[in-house]
XYZ file of C-alpha atoms in Angstrom:
573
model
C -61.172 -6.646 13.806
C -59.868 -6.978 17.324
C -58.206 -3.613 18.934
C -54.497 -4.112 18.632
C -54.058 -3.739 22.445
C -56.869 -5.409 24.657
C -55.323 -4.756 28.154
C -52.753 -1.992 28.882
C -52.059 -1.786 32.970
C -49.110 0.270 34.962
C -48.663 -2.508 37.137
C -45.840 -4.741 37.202
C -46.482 -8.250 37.400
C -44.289 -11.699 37.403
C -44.318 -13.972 34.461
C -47.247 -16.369 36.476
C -49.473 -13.454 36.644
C -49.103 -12.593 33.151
C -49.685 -16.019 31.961
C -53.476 -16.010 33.473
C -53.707 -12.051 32.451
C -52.977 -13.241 28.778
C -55.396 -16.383 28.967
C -57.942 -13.574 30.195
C -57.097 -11.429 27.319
C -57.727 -14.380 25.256
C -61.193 -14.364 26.426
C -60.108 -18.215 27.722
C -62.621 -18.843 30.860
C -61.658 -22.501 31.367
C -58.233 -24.369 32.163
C -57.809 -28.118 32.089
C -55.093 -29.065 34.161
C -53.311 -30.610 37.191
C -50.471 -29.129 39.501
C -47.303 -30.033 40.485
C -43.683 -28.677 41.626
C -42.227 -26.332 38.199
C -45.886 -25.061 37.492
C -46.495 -24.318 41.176
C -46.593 -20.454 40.287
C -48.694 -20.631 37.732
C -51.048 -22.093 40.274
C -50.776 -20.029 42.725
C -51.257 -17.038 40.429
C -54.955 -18.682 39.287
C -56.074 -18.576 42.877
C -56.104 -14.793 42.310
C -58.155 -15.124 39.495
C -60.968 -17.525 40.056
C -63.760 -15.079 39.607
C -62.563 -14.914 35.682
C -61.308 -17.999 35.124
C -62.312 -21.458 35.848
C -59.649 -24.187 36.547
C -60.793 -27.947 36.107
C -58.591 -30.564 38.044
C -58.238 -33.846 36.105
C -56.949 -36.690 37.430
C -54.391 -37.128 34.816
C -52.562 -34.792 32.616
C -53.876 -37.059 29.505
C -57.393 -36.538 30.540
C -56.204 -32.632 30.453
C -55.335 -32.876 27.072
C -58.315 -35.246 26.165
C -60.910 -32.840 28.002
C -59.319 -29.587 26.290
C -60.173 -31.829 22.958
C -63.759 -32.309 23.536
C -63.711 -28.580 24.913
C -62.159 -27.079 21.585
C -64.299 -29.749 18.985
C -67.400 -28.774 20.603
C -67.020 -25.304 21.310
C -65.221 -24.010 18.650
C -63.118 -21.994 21.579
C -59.224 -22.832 21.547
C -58.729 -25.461 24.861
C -56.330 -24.722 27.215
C -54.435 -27.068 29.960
C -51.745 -26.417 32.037
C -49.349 -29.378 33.524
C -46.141 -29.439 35.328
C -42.262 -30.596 33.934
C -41.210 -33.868 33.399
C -44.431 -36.323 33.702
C -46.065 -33.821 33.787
C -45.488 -32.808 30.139
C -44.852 -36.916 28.678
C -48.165 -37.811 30.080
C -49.748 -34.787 27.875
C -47.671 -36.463 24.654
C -50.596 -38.570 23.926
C -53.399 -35.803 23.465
C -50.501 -33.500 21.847
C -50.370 -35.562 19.126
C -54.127 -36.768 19.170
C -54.986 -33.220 18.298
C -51.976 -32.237 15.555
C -53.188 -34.973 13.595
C -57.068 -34.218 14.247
C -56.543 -30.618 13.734
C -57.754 -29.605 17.157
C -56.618 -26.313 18.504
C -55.156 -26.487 22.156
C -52.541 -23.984 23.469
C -50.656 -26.466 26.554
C -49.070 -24.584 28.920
C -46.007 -26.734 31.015
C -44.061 -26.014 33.282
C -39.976 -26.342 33.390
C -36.996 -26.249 35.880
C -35.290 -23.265 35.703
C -33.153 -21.659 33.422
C -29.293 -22.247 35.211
C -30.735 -25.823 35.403
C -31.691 -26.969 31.626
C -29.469 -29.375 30.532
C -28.577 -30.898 33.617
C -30.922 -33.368 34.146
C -32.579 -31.538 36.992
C -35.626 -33.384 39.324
C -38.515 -33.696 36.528
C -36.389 -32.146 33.774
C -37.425 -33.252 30.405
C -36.675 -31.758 26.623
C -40.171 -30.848 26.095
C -39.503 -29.104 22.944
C -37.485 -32.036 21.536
C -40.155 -34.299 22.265
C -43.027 -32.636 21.161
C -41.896 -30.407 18.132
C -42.943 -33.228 15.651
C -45.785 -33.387 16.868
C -47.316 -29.143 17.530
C -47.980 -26.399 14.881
C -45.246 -24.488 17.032
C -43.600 -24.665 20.352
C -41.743 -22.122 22.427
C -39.391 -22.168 25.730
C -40.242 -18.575 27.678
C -37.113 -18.421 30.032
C -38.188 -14.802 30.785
C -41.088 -13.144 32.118
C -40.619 -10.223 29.433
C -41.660 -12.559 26.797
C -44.776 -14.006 28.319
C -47.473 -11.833 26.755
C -45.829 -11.549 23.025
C -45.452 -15.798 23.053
C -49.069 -15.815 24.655
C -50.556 -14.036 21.679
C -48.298 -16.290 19.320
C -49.768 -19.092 20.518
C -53.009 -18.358 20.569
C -53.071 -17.113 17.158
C -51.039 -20.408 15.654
C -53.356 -22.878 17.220
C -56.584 -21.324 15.492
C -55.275 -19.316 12.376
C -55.540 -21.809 9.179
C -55.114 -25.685 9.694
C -55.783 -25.629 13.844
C -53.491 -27.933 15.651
C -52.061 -27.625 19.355
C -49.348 -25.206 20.346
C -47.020 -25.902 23.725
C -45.186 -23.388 25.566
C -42.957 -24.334 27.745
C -41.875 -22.064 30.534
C -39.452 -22.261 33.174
C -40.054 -21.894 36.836
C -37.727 -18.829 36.632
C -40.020 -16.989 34.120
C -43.097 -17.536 36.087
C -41.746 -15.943 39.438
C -39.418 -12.910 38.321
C -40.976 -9.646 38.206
C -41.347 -7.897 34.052
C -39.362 -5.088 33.743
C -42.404 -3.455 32.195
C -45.597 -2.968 32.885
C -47.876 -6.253 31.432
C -49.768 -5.304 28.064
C -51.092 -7.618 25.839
C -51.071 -7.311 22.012
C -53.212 -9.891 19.652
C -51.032 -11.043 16.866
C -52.681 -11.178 14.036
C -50.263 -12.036 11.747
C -46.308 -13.914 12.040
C -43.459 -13.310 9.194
C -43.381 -17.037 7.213
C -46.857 -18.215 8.379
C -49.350 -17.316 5.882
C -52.254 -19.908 5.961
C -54.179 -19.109 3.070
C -58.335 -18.714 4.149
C -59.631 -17.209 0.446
C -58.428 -19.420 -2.705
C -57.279 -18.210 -5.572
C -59.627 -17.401 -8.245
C -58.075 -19.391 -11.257
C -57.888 -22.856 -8.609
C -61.601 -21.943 -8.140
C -62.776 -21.363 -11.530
C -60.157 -24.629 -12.633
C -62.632 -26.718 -9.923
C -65.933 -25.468 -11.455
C -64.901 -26.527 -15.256
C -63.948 -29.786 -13.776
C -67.229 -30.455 -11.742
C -70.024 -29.172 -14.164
C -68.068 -31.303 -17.131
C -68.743 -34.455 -14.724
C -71.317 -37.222 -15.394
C -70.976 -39.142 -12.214
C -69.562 -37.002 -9.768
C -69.128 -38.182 -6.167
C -68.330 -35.463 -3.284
C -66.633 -36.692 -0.077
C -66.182 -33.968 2.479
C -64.195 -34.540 5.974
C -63.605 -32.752 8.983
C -62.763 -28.851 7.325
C -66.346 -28.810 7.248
C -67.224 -28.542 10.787
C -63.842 -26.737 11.164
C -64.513 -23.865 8.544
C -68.491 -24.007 9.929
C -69.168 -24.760 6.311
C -72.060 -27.044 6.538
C -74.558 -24.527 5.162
C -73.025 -24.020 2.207
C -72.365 -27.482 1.575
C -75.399 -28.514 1.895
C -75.795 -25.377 -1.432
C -73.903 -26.932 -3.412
C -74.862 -30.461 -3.198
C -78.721 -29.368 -3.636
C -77.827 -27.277 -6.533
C -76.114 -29.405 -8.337
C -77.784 -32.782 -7.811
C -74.092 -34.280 -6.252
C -74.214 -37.528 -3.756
C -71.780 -36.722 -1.045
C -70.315 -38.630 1.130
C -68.372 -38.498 4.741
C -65.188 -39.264 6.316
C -65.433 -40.612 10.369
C -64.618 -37.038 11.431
C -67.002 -35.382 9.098
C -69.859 -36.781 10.296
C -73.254 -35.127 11.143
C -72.030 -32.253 8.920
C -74.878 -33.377 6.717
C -78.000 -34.959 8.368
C -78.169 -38.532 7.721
C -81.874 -38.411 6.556
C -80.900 -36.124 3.387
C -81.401 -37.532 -0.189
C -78.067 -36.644 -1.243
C -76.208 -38.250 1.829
C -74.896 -41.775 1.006
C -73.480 -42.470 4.046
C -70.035 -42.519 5.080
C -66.814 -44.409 4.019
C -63.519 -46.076 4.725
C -62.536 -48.964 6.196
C -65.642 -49.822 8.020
C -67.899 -46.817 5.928
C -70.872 -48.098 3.719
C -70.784 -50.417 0.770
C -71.666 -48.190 -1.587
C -69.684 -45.533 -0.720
C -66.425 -47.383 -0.935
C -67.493 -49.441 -4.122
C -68.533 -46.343 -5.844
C -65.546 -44.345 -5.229
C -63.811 -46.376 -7.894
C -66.460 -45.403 -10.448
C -67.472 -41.872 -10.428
C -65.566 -39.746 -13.163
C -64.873 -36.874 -10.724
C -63.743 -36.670 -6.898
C -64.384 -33.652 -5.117
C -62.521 -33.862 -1.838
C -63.233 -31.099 0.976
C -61.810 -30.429 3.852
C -59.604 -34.062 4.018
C -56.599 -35.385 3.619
C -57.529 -38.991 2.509
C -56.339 -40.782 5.046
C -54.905 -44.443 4.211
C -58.299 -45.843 6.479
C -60.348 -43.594 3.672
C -57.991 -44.334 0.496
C -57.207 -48.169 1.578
C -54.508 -49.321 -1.360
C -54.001 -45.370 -2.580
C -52.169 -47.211 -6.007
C -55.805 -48.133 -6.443
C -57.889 -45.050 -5.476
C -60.366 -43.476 -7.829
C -57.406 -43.796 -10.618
C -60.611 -43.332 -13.181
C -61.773 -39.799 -11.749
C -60.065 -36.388 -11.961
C -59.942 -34.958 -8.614
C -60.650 -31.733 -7.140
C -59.400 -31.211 -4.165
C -60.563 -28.372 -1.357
C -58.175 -27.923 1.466
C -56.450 -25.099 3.400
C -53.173 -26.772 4.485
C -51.055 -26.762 1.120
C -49.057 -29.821 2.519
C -51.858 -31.981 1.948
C -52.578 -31.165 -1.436
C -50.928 -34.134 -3.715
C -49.541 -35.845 -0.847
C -51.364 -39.211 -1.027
C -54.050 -38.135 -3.757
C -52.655 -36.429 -6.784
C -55.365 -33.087 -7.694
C -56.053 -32.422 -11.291
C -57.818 -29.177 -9.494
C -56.328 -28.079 -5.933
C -58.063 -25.424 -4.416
C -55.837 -23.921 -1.703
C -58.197 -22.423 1.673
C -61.053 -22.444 3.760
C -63.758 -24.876 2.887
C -66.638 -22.163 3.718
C -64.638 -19.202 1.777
C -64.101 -22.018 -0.981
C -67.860 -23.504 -1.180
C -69.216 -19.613 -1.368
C -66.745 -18.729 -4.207
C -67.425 -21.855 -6.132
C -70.915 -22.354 -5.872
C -72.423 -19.550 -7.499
C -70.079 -20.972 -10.890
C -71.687 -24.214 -10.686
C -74.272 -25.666 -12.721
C -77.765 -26.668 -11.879
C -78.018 -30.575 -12.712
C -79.234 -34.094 -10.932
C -77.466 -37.345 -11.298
C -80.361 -39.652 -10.859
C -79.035 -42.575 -12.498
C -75.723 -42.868 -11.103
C -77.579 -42.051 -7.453
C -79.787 -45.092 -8.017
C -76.642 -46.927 -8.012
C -75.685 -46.368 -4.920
C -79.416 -47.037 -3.481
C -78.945 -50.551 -5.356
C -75.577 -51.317 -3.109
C -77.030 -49.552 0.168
C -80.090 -52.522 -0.314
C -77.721 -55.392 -0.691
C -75.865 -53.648 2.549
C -79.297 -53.404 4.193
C -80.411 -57.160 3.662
C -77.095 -58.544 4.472
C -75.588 -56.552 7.664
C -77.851 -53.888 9.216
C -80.833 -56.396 9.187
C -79.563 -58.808 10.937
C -77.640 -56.272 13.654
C -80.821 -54.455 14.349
C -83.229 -57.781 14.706
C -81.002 -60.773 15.858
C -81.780 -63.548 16.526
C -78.966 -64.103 19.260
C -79.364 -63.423 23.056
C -76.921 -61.391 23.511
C -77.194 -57.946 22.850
C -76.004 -56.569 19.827
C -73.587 -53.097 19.417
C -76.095 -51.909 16.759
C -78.984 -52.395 18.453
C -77.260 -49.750 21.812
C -76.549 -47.193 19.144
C -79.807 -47.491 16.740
C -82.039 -47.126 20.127
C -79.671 -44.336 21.549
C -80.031 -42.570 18.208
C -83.731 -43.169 18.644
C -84.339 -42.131 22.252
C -82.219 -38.528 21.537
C -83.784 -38.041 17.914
C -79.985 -37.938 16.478
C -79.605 -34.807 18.489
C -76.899 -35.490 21.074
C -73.464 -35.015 21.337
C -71.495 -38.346 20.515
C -68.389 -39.089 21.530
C -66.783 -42.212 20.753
C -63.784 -43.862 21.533
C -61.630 -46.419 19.621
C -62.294 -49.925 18.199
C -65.319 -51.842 16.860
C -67.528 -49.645 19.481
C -66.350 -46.787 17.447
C -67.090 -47.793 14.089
C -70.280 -49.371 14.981
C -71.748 -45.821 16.395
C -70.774 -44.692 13.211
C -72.753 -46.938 11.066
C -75.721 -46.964 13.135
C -76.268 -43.390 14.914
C -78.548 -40.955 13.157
C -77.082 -37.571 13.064
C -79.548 -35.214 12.404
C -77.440 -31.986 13.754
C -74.084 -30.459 13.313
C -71.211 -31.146 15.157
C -72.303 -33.671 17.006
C -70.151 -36.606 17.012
C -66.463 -36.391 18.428
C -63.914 -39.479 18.533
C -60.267 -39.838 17.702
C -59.655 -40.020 13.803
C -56.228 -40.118 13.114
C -54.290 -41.322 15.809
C -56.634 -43.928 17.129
C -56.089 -43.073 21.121
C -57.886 -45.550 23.287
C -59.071 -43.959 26.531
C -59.954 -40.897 24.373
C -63.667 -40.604 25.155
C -64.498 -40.694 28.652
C -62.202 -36.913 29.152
C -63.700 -35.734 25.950
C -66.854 -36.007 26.110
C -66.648 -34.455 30.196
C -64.467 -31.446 28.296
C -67.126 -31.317 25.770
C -69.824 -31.198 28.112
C -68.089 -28.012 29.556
C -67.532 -26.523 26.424
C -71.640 -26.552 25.867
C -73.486 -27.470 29.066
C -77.000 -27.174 26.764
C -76.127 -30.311 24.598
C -77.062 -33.746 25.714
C -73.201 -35.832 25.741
C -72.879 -39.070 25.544
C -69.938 -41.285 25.391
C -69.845 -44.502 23.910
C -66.964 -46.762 25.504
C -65.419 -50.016 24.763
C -64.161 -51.960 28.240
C -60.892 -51.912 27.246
C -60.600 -48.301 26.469
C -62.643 -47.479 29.573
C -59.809 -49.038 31.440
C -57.292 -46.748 29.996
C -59.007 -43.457 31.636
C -61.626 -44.203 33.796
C -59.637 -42.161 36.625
C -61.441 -39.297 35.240
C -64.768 -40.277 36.499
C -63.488 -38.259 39.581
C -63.082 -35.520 37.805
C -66.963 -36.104 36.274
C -68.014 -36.505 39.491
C -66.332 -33.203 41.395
C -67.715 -31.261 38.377
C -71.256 -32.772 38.681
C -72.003 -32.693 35.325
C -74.279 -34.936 33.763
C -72.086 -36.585 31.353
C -73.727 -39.872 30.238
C -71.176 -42.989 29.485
C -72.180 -46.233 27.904
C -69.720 -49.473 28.399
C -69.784 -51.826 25.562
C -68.671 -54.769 27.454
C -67.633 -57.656 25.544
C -64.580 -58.898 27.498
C -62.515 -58.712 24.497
C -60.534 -56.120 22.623
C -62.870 -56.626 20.100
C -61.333 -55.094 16.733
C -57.908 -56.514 17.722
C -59.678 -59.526 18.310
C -61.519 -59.351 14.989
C -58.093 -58.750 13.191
C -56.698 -61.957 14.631
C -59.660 -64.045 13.639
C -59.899 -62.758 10.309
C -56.245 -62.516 8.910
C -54.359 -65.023 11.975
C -55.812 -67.853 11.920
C -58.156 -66.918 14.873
C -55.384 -67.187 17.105
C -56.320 -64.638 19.868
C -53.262 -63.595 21.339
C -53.669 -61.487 24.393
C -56.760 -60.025 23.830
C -59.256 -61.331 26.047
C -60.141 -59.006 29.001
C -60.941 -59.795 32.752
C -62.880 -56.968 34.008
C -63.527 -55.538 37.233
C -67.188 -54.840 38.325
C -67.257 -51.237 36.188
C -70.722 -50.299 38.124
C -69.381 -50.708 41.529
C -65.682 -48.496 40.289
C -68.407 -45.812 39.242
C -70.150 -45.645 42.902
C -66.942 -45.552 44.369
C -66.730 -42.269 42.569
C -70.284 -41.413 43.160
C -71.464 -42.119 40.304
C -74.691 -43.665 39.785
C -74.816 -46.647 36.692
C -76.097 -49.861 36.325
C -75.712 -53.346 33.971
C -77.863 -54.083 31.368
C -77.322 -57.565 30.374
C -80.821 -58.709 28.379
C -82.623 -56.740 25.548
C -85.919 -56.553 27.322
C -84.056 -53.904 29.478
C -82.384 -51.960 27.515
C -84.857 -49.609 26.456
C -85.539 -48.908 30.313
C -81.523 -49.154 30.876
C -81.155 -46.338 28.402
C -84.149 -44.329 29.966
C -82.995 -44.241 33.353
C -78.950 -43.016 31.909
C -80.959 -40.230 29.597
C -83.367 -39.076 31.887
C -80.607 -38.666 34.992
C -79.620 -34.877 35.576
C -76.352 -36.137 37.367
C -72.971 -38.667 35.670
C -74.085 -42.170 35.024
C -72.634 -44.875 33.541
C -74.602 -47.862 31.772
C -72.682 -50.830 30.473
C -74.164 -52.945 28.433
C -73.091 -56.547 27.672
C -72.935 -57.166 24.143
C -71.775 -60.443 21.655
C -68.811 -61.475 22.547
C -67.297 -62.459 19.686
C -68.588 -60.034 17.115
C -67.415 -58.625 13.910
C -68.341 -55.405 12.484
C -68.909 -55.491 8.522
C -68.712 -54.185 5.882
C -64.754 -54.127 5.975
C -62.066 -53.096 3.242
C -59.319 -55.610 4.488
C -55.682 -54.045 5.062
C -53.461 -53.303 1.836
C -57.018 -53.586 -0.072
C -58.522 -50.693 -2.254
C -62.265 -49.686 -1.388
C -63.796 -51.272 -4.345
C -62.789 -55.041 -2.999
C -64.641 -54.210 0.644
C -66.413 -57.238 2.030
C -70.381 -57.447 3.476
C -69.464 -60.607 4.994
């Protein structure tokens, strides 16, 4: 248990000052973030504090929110960034919302015009809180410097206690320069009247689970991304061993369970395995962990797994019978849940029904990966990048992808072989996501190789933040996908319209040449004899590089469960 009081001082302070002293309480050593006018303060307050606490300028306040992603998904630390009013705060909306639905923790700290000023439509005046309470855990205007280290502690404690999510306080310039009329302490909240997240389930929803699972005859786990939030891979990994279960993962679970492990069948959803999605629509029991089954997991929900009983693990009660109706909920933390139950499950193997699935992963093998990982084409295929990345690293780095066939692709074909090691954007599909995260993730463990994988139309949407790669120094590693195309967009429209390609054709600039302008070394691979030496010379460089790769143009990445489908009716072809 943390003291109830971590820093008690006689000195008075303005609000500014106690917004970094809180931070430092917080134990928060890095900031991602980018000046301007109504935050001024703040900043000028960190300058007096640079020996505890780093600040990392971005060159958007996106790529703040992006970077304070990677930072928090890699770290396990809350990530902090700090913007001014106005554009300030809209430009932030995207990664806001990227990490509410993602269940990232971030505490975003904005600036606001003063108090005698709200409401008129002052110079960079904008209703944070309207725009951004659908889309936070909580959010709070401070329009005194008294209330600076009690909403601190809030904050803190929202964005990590039970489902983690971002919190934004917005504080006006006011607040930040007036003197406290007391002298600054800071008290941890460790608890809020009307927010109870429940970490340890009820016994009865426990035992209720148990009866279900060890009555099963084909029972299919599918665990998401509570696992890596709860830290519950060990005991996962328990109870599927004990009892003999295949488990499957969502996009965000993956590398909770090492690819190479009997009972792993791979991963589902839209663009997930064969098998996986086929089999769904058999088993006689669901056990769902740490998800929320997600339409791109579910596909037509009127047609999910309407054979199987369902037992469903999952701290935020809101998701519980919300698109998947439980026959057992269990209500809390995957890791407290998986300790509680396993110990009441049976010992038993299920080799029959996991032959099954080998059956469907051989047609999968024969018709799709294949043919993606020997073509006969001359361009260079997606598959091939990832399988030889996966190769050259030994399934050990950090991935982090960003949106579109690229995406899905480095799903199918990287090896994880350790935990929490691949990060994209799951829910809210954000384009431009990568190239920020992986740099905050980088930061948020320097020891683990990070690699981002990159479509060229996403790259386009932040690539400004290979100046903030470059100032750091840090050798984050980027790989461009180029195909000239927005290529799942493009799939879409020659799949379900007719191949009429409306608009999504890309002329590119010379990538390579906008990395050296940052000074940042890179290089085009454009033939398969050199992309074993392409990916060398990017893995064995101690400084940012960028490789882009041309790939197929006009590829298609299969197997696919077509819109308004259900998973059983997914296509190889």
């Amino acid at each position: 248990m943390e003291p109830e009081v971590r820093i008690e001082t006689n000195a008075l302070m303005n609000g500014s000052h106690a917004v970094i002293r809180s931070l430092i309480a917080e134990g928060v050593d890095t900031i991602f973030g980018y000046p301007g006018g109504a935050i001024m303060p703040v900043y000028d307050a960190i300058y007096d504090y640079q020996d505890q606490i780093s600040h990392i300028l971005v060159r958007h306040e996106q790529g703040a929110g992006h970077a304070a992603e990677g930072f928090a998904r890699l770290s396990g630390k809350v990530g902090v960034c700090l913007v001014t009013s106005g554009p300030g705060a809209t430009n932030l909306v995207t990664a806001v919302a990227d990490a509410i639905i993602d269940s990232t923790p971030l505490v975003c700290v904005v600036g606001q015009v003063s108090k005698h000023l709200l409401g008129t439509d002052a110079f960079q005046e904008t209703d944070v809180i309207g725009v951004t309470m659908p889309i936070t855990k909580w959010n709070y205007q401070i329009t005194s410097a008294d209330e600076v280290p009690e909403i601190m502690a809030k904050a803190f404690y929202i964005a990590k206690s039970g489902r983690p999510g971002p919190v934004l306080i917005d504080i006006t310039k006011n607040a930040q320069t007036e003197m406290m009329s007391k002298p600054f302490n800071y008290t941890f909240c460790h608890k809020l009247l009307g927010y109870h997240p429940r970490l340890i389930p009820k016994v009865d929803q426990i035992q209720k689970a148990a009866d279900v699972i060890n009555q099963a005859k084909k029972p299919f786990l599918v665990f998401g991304h509570g696992i890596k939030i709860a830290g519950a891979e060990k005991e996962l990994l328990e109870l599927i061993e004990k009892t003999g279960i295949p488990c499957a993962s969502t996009l965000l679970g993956l590398s909770s369970v090492p690819v190479n492990h009997p009972l792993y069948a791979g991963w589902l959803g839209m663009h997930g395995n064969y098998s996986t999605n086929r089999l769904t629509n058999e088993c006689d029991v669901l056990i769902g962990i740490g998800l929320r089954f997600d339409d791109r997991v579910t596909g037509d929900v009127t047609r999910y797994a309407k054979q199987a009983k369902v037992v469903h693990i999952e701290i935020d009660p809101a998701e519980i019978d919300k698109v998947v109706k439980a026959e057992a909920p269990v209500v809390g933390d995957a890791k407290e849940a998986l300790k509680m139950l396993i110990p009441l499950l049976n010992v038993s193997a299920h080799d029959e029904w996991i032959a099954q699935f080998k059956a469907l992963d051989a047609e999968e093998e024969a018709c799709i990966t294949v043919p993606e990982l020997a073509p006969t084409t001359e361009k260079i295929k997606m598959a091939e990048v990832i399988r030889m990345l996966s190769d050259k690293t030994k399934g050990e780095a950090v991935i982090v992808a960003d949106v579109g066939q690229h995406q899905m692709v480095t799903a199918r074909y990287y090896e994880f072989k350790r935990n929490n090691s691949f990060i994209t954007s799951g829910g809210l599909g954000t384009m431009g996501y990568a190239l920020p995260a992986a740099f905050g993730a980088k930061v948020g463990d320097p020891s683990r190789e990070v690699v981002a994988i990159i479509g060229d139309g996403c790259f386009q949407m932040t690539l400004q933040e290979l100046g903030t790669i470059a100032q750091s120094g840090l050798p984050v590693k980027a790989i461009i996908l180029n195909n000239n195309f927005l290529g799942m967009v493009r799939q879409w429209q020659q799949l379900f319209f007719e191949k009429r390609y409306s608009f999504v054709e890309l002329q590119n600039p010379d990538f390579i040449t906008i990395a050296k302008g940052f000074g940042i070394a890179g290089h085009t691979c454009a033939h398969r004899d050199n992309l074993s030496d392409s990916l060398d010379a990017m893995l064995s460089s101690d400084k940012p590089y960028l490789l882009e790769v041309l790939v197929e143009k006009e590829e298609n990445v299969f197997p696919m469960v077509p819109s308004g489908a259900c998973v059983s009716e997914i296509r190889l072809k």
